Coordinates of C-alpha atoms in Angstrom, one line a residue:
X265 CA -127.4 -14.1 -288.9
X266 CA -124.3 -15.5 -287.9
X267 CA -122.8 -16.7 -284.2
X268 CA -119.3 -15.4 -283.6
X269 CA -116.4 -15.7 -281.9
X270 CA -116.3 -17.5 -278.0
X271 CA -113.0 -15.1 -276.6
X272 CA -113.9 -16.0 -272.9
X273 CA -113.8 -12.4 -271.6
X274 CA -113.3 -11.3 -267.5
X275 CA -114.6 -7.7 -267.8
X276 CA -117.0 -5.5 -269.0
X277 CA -121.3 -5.1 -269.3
X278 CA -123.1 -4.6 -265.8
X279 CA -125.5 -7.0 -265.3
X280 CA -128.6 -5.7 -263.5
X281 CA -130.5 -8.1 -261.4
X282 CA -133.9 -9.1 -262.7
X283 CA -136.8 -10.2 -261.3
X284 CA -138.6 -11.5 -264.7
X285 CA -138.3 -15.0 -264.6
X286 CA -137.8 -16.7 -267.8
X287 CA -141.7 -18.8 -267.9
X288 CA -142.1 -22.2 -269.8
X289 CA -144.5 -23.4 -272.0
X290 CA -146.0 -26.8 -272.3
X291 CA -146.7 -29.0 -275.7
X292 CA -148.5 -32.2 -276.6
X293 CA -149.2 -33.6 -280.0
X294 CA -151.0 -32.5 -283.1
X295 CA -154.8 -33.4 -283.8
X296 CA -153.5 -36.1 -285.5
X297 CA -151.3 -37.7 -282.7
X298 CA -152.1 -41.5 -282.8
X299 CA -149.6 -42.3 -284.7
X300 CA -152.1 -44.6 -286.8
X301 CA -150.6 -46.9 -289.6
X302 CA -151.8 -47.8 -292.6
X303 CA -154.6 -50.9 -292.4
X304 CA -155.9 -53.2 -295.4
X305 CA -159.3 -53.6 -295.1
X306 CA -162.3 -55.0 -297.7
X307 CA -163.7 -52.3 -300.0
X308 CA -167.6 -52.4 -299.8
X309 CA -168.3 -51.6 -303.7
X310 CA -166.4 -53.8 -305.5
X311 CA -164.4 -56.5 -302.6
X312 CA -161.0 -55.5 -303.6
X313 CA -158.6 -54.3 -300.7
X314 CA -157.6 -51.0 -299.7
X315 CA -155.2 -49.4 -297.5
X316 CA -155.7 -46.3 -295.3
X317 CA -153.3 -43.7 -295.4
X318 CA -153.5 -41.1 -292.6
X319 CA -151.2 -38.2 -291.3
X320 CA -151.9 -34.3 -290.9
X321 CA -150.6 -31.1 -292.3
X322 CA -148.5 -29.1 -290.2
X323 CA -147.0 -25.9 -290.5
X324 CA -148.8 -24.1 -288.8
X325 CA -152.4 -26.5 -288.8
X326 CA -153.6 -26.3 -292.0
X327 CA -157.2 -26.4 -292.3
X328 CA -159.4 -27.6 -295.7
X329 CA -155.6 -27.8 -297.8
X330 CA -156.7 -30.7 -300.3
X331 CA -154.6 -33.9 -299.9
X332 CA -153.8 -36.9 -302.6
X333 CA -151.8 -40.2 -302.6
X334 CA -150.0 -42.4 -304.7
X335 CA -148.6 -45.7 -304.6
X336 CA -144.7 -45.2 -305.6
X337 CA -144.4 -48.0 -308.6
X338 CA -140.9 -49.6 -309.9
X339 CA -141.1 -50.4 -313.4
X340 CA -138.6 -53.2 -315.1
X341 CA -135.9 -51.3 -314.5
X342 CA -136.4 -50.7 -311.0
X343 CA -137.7 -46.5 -311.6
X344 CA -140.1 -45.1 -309.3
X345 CA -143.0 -43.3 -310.4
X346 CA -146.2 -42.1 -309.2
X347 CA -149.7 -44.4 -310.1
X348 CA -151.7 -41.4 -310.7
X349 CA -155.4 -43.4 -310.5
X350 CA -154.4 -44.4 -307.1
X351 CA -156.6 -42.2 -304.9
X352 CA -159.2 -39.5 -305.0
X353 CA -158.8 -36.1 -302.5
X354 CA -159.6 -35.5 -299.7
X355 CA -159.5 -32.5 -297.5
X356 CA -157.5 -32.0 -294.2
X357 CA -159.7 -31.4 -290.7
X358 CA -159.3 -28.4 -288.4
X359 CA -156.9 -29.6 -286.5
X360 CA -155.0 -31.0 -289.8
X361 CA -155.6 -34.4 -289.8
X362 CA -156.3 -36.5 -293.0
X363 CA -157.4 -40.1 -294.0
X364 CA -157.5 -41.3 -297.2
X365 CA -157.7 -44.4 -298.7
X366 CA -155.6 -46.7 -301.7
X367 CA -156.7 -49.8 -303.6
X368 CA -154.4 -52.1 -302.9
X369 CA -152.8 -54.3 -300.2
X370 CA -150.7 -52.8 -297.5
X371 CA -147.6 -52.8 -299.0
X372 CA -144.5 -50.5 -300.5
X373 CA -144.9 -46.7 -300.0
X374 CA -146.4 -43.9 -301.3
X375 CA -146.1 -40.3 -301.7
X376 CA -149.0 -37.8 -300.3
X377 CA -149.1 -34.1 -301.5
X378 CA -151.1 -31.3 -300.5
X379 CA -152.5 -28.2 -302.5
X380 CA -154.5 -25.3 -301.7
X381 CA -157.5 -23.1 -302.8
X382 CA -159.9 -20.4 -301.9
X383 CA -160.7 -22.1 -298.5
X384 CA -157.6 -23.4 -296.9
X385 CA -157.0 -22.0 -294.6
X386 CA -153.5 -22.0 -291.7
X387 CA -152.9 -21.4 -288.2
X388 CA -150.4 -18.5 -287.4
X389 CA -147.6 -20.5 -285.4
X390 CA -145.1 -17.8 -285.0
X391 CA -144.8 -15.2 -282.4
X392 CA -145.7 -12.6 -282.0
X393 CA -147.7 -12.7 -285.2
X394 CA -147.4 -13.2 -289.2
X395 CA -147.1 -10.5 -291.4
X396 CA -149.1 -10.2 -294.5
X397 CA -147.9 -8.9 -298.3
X398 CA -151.0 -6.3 -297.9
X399 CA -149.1 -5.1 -294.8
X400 CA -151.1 -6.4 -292.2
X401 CA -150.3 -8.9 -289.2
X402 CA -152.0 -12.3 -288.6
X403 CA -152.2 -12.9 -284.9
X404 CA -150.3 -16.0 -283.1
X405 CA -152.9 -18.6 -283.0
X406 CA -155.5 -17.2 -285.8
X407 CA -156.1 -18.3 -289.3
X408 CA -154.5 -17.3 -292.7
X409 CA -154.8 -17.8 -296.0
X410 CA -152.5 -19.5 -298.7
X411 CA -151.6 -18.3 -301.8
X412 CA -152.8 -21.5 -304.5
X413 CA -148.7 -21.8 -305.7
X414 CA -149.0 -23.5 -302.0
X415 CA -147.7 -27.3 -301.7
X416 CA -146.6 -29.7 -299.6
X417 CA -145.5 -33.4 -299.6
X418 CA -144.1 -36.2 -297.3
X419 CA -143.5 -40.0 -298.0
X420 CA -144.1 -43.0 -296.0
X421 CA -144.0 -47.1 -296.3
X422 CA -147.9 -48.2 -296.5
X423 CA -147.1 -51.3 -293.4
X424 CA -146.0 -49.1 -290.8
X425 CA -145.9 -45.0 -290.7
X426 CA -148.1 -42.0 -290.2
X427 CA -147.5 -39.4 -293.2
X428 CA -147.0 -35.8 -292.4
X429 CA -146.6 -33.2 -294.5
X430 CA -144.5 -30.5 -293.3
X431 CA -141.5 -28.1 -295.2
X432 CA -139.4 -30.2 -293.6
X433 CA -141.0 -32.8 -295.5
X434 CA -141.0 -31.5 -298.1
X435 CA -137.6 -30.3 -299.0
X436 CA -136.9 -33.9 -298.4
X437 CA -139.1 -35.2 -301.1
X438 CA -137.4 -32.9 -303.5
X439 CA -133.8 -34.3 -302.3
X440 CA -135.3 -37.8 -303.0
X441 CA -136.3 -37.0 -306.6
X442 CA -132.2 -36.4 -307.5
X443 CA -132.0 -40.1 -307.3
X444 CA -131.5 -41.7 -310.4
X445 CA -133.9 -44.4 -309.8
X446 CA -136.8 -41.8 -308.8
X447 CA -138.9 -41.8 -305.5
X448 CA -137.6 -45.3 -304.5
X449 CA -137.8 -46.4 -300.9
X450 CA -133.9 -45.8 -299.6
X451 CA -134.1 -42.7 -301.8
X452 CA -137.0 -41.4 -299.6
X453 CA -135.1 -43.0 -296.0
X454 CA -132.0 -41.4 -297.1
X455 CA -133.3 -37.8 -298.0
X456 CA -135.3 -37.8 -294.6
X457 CA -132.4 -38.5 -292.5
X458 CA -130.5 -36.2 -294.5
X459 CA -133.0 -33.0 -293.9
X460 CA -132.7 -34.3 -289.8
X461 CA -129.1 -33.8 -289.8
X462 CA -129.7 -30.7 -292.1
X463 CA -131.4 -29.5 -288.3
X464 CA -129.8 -31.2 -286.1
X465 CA -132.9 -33.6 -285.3
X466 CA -133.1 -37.0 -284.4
X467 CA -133.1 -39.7 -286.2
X468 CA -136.3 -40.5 -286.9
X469 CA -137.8 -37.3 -285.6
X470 CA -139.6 -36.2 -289.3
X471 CA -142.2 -39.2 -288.5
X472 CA -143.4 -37.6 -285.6
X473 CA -146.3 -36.1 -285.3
X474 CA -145.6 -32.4 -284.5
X475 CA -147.6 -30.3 -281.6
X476 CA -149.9 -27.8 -282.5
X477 CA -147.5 -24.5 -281.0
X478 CA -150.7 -22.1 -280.4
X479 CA -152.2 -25.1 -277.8
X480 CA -149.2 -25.7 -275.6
X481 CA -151.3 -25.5 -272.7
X482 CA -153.9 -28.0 -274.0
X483 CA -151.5 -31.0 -273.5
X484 CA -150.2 -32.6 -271.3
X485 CA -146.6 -33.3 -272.3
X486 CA -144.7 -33.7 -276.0
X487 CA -141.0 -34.4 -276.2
X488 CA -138.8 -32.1 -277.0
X489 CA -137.9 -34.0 -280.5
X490 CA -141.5 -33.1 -281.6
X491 CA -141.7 -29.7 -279.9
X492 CA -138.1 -29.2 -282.4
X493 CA -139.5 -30.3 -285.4
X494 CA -142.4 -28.3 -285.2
X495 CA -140.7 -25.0 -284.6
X496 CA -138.7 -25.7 -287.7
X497 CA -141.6 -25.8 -289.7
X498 CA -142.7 -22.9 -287.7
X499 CA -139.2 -20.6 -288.7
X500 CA -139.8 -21.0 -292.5
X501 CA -142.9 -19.0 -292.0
X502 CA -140.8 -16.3 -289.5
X503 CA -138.3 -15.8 -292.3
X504 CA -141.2 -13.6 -293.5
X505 CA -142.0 -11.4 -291.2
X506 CA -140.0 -7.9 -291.6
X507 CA -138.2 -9.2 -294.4
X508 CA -139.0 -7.1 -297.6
X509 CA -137.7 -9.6 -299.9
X510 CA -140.2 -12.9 -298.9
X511 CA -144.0 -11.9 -298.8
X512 CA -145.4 -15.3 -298.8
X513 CA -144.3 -18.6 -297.1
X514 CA -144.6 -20.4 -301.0
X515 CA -141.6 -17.8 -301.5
X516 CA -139.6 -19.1 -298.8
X517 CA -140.5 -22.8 -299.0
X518 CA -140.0 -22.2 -303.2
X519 CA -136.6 -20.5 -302.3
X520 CA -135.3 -23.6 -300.6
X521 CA -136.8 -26.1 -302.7
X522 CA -135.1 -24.8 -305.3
X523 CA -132.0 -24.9 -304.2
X524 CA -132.3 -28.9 -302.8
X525 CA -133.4 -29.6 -306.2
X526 CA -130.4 -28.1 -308.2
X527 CA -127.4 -29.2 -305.5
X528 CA -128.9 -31.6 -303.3
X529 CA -129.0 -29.2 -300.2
X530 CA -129.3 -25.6 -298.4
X531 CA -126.7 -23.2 -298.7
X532 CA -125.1 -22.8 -295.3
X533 CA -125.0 -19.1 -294.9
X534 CA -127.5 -16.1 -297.3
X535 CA -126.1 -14.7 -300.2
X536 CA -128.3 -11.7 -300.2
X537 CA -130.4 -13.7 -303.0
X538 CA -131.7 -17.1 -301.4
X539 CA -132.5 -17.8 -298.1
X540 CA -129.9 -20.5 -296.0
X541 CA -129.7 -22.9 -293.4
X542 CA -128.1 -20.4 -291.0
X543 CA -131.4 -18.7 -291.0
X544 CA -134.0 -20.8 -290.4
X545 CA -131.7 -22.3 -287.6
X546 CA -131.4 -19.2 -286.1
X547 CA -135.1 -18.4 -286.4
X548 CA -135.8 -21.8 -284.8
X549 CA -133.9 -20.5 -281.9
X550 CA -135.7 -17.1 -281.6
X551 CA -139.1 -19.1 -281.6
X552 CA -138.4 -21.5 -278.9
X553 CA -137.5 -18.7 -276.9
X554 CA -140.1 -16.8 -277.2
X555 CA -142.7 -19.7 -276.7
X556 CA -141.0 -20.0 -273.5
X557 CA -143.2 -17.1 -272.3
X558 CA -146.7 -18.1 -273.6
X559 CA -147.7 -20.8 -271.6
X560 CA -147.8 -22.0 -268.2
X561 CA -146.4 -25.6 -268.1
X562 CA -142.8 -25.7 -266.3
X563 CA -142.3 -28.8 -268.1
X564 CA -143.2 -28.2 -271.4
X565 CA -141.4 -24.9 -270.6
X566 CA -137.9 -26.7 -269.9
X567 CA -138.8 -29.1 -273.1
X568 CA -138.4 -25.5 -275.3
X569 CA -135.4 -24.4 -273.2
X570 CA -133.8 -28.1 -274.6
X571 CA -134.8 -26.8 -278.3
X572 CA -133.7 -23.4 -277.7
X573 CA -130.1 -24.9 -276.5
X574 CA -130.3 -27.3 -279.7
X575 CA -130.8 -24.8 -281.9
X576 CA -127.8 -22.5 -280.3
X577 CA -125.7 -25.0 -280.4
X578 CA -126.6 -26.0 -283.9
X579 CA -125.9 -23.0 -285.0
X580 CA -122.7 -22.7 -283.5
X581 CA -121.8 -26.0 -285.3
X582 CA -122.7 -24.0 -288.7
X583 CA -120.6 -20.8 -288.1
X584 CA -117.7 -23.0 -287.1
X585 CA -118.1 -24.4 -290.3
X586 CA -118.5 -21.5 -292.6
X587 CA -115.9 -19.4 -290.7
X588 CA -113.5 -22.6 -291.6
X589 CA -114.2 -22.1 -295.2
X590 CA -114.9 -18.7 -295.7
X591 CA -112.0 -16.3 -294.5
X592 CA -113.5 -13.4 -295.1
X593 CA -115.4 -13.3 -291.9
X594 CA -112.3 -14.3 -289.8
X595 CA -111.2 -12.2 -286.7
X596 CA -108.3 -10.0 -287.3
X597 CA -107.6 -10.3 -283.6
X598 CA -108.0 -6.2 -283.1
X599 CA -111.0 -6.3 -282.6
X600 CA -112.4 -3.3 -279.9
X601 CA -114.7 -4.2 -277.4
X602 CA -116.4 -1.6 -275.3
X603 CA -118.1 -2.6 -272.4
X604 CA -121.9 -2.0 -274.2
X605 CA -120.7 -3.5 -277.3
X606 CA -119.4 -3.0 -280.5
X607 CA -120.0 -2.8 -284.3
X608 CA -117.6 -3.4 -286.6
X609 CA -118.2 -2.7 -290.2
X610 CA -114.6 -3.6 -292.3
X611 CA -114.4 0.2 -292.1
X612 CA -115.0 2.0 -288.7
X613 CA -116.2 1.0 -285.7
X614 CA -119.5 2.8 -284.4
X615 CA -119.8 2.6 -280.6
X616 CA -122.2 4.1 -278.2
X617 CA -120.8 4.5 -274.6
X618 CA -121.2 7.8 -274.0
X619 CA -124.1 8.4 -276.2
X620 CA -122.4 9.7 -279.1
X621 CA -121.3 7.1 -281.1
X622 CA -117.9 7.6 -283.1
X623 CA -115.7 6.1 -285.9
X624 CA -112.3 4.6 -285.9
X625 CA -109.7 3.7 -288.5
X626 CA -110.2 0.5 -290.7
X627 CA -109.9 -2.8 -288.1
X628 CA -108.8 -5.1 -290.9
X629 CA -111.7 -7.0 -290.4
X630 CA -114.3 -7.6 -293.7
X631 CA -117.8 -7.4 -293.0
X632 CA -120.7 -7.8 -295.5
X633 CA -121.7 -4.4 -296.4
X634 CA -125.4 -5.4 -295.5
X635 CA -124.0 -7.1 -292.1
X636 CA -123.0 -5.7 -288.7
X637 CA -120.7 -7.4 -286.5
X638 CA -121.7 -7.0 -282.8
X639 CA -119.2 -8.2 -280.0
X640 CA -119.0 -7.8 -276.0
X641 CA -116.9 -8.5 -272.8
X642 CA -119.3 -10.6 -270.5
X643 CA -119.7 -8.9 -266.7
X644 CA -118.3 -9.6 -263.7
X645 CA -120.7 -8.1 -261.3
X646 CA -124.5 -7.4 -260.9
X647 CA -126.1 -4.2 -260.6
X648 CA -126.3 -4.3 -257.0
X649 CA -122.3 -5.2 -256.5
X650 CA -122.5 -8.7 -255.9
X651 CA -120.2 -10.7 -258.0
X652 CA -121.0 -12.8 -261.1
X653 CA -119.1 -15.6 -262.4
X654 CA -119.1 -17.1 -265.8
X655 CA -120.9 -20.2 -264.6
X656 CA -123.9 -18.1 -263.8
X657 CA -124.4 -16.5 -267.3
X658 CA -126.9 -18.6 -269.4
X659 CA -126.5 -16.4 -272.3
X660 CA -127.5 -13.4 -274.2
X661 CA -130.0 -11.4 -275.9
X662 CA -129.3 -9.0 -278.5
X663 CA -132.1 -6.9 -279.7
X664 CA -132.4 -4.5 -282.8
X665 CA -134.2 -2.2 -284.9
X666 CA -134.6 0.1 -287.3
X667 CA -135.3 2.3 -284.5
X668 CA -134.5 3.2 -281.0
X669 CA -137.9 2.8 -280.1
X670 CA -138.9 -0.1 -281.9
X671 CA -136.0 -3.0 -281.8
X672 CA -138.6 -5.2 -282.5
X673 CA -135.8 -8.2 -283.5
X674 CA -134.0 -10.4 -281.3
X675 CA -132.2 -13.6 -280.9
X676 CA -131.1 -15.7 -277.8
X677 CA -127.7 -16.9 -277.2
X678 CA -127.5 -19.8 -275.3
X679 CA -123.6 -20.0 -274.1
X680 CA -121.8 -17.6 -272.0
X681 CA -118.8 -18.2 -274.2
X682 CA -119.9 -16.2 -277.3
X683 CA -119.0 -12.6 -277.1
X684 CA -119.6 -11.9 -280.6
X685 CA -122.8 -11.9 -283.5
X686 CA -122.7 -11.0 -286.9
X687 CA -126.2 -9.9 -288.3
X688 CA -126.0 -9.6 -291.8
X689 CA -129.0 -9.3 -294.4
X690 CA -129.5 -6.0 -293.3
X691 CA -131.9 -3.4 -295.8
X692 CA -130.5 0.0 -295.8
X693 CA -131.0 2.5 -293.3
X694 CA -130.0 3.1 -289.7
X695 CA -130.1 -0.3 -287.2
X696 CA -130.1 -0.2 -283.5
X697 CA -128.4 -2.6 -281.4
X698 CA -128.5 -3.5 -278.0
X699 CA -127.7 -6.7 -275.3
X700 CA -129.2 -7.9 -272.3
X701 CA -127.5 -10.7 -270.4
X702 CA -129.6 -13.9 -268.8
X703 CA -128.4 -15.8 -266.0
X704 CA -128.9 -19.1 -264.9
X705 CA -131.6 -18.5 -262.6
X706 CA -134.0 -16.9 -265.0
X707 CA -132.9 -13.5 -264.5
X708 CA -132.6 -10.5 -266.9
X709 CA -130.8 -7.6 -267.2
X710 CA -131.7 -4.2 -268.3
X711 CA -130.8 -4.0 -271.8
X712 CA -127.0 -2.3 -272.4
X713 CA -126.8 1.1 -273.9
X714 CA -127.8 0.9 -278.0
X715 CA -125.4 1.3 -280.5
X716 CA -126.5 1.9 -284.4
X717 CA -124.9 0.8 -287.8
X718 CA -126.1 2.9 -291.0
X719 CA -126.1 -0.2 -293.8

């Protein structure tokens, strides 16, 4: 999916005046929040010194997933590789906390990877719920299982940092192995603050530990640079739900991995094949938004409103970029806007204002045949006549389906300037579109009129 377009426009949609205010949700950190580094201490059988290692494994929690370190070894010609004998595994806790221990002093780094079996088991951190390859749906908050092709790793120096193990993590391990020298130590620095600026994070942010999302209203507070990483992890396991093409979250994380391996990063926008950056920012943006209605915390609620607006805005950043490079999504400058909105396909125009939608002559814009390009004119006044300036709109919604009845799909918009969203990756059939508007004050509008697409 793929912002579009900021025309500032004086006319159009009613707004109707809501009384649903938009609820926060509060966030603290994971199980595993202490932020404990790694310690030499005496070994009792045989005197020599070891050094803790401790973390969790978050993608969801993930319970009973079976965790193993290794020292990160320079030979003579300064290559990094793994000493295998270093440590024996151990299993993560319930709330996905580890400790493990390495012979050896306190010193250089080491890499920590996760695998899973029979009784691993992970928390469902997406809302509403996680779908299942047998076709069933995993509650928010309840356990799943992993498939065993299952992994993850994350890199730290022994002296000072927790290790967690998260995709994010992950995909940065895999850009570290590119170098030529191996898993060195500025390999591993560089590759982590390249996957932060992959998602707009802060420096630094990739070391912290991330909140468990299904316990918001257990903690007390958690900063919104946690709170963003860990609904990052969270969208790679979104990208599955209603998407026929990914069953598993190994197929997404795989996916991804892949691609990191071969060109050293994330394509920006889908291809139809592999999944992109665009998506799981997008994704990121959806989730924070919906936590925003699960707990009961106004500040932990404002903390997701921040992600929410990071995520927006990040995504914003990326269509700037791609529309700069790729002209084949550029605005012809015809494009119609009817005040519920519009879909614009390349080759007609479907729009629904009186119920019956029609089809124009060819716009001269070129749309994906799997996309639909929705755009709008923001409104002036509320449903009860009062006026409505553009400094009052917070944003958009825009909902959609497969069916009138069930536009199960959303995404937030964050800036009153956008009037326009493509949504590509479509599968084929008949999709259902439709737009609320969200002011500054919390309020909703009715959703517009729908209009439909056949893909």
């Amino acid at each position: 999916m793929l912002y579009r377009g900021k025309k500032l426009s004086k006319q159009g949609l009613l707004c109707f005046p809501v009384v649903a205010l938009l609820v926060g949700c509060g966030s603290g950190g994971s199980g595993s929040d202490s932020n404990a580094t790694a310690q030499s201490q005496e070994s009792g059988d045989t005197g020599e010194p070891v050094v803790t290692v401790a973390g969790a494994a978050v993608k969801g929690i993930i319970q009973q997933g079976m965790v193993t370190a290794n020292r990160l070894i320079a030979d003579k010609d300064g290559t990094y590789s793994l000493d295998r004998l270093a440590a024996k595994t151990v299993r993560t806790a319930d709330d996905g906390s580890y400790e493990l221990r390495l012979r050896g002093k306190a010193d250089g780094w080491a890499l920590v990877e996760l695998s899973t079996d029979q009784h691993t088991r992970m928390v469902c951190d997406v809302l509403p719920g996680c779908d299942q390859a047998d076709g069933g749906t995993v509650a928010f908050g309840q356990t799943l299982g992993l498939d065993s092709g299952f992994s993850l790793r994350g890199a730290g120096d022994l002296i000072s940092e927790t290790v967690y193990l998260t995709p994010l993590t992950h995909l940065a391990v895999a850009l570290a192995e590119r170098n030529s020298q191996g898993l060195s130590p500025d390999a591993l620095a560089g590759a982590y603050t390249s996957v932060e600026n992959w998602f707009g994070l802060s420096a630094g942010a990739l070391h912290l530990a991330p909140p468990d999302l299904t316990r918001l209203d257990q903690l007390s507070d958690v900063s919104a640079d946690a709170l963003q990483v860990a609904i990052a992890n969270a969208a790679f396991l979104a990208l599955v739900n209603d998407n026929p093409q990914w069953s598993t979250i190994s197929q997404v994380l795989n996916d991804m991995t892949t691609q990191v391996a071969a060109t050293g990063q994330i394509q920006i926008v889908g291809d139809g094949d592999s999944l992109a950056l665009s998506d799981l920012i997008a994704a990121s943006a959806l989730q924070a938004s919906e936590l925003q209605m699960t707990v009961d915390s106004a500040t932990i609620s404002q903390q997701l409103v921040v992600v929410e607006q990071r995520n927006v805005q990040r995504f914003e950043t990326i269509a700037d970029v791609y529309e700069e490079s790729d002209t084949s999504l550029a605005d012809s400058g015809d494009t119609t806007s009817g005040s519920d909105g519009t879909i614009e396909n390349g080759d007609d125009t479907s729009t629904d204002t009186s119920g019956d939608p029609t089809e124009t002559s060819d716009t001269g814009t070129a749309i994906p045949a799997d996309a639909a390009l929705l755009s709008w004119t923001a409104p002036l006044t509320r449903e009860n006549g009062d006026s409505l300036s553009m400094g009052e709109i917070a944003g958009y919604e825009v909902v959609y389906g497969t069916a009138t009845d069930a536009m199960d799909q959303s995404l937030a918009i964050g800036d009153a300037s956008v009037d326009e969203l493509l949504v590509d990756q479509l599968s084929e059939g008949t999709w259902y579109f439709a737009i609320r508007t969200l002011d500054t004050d919390g309020n909703r509008s009715q959703l517009s009129e729908v209009v439909y697409k056949q893909i």
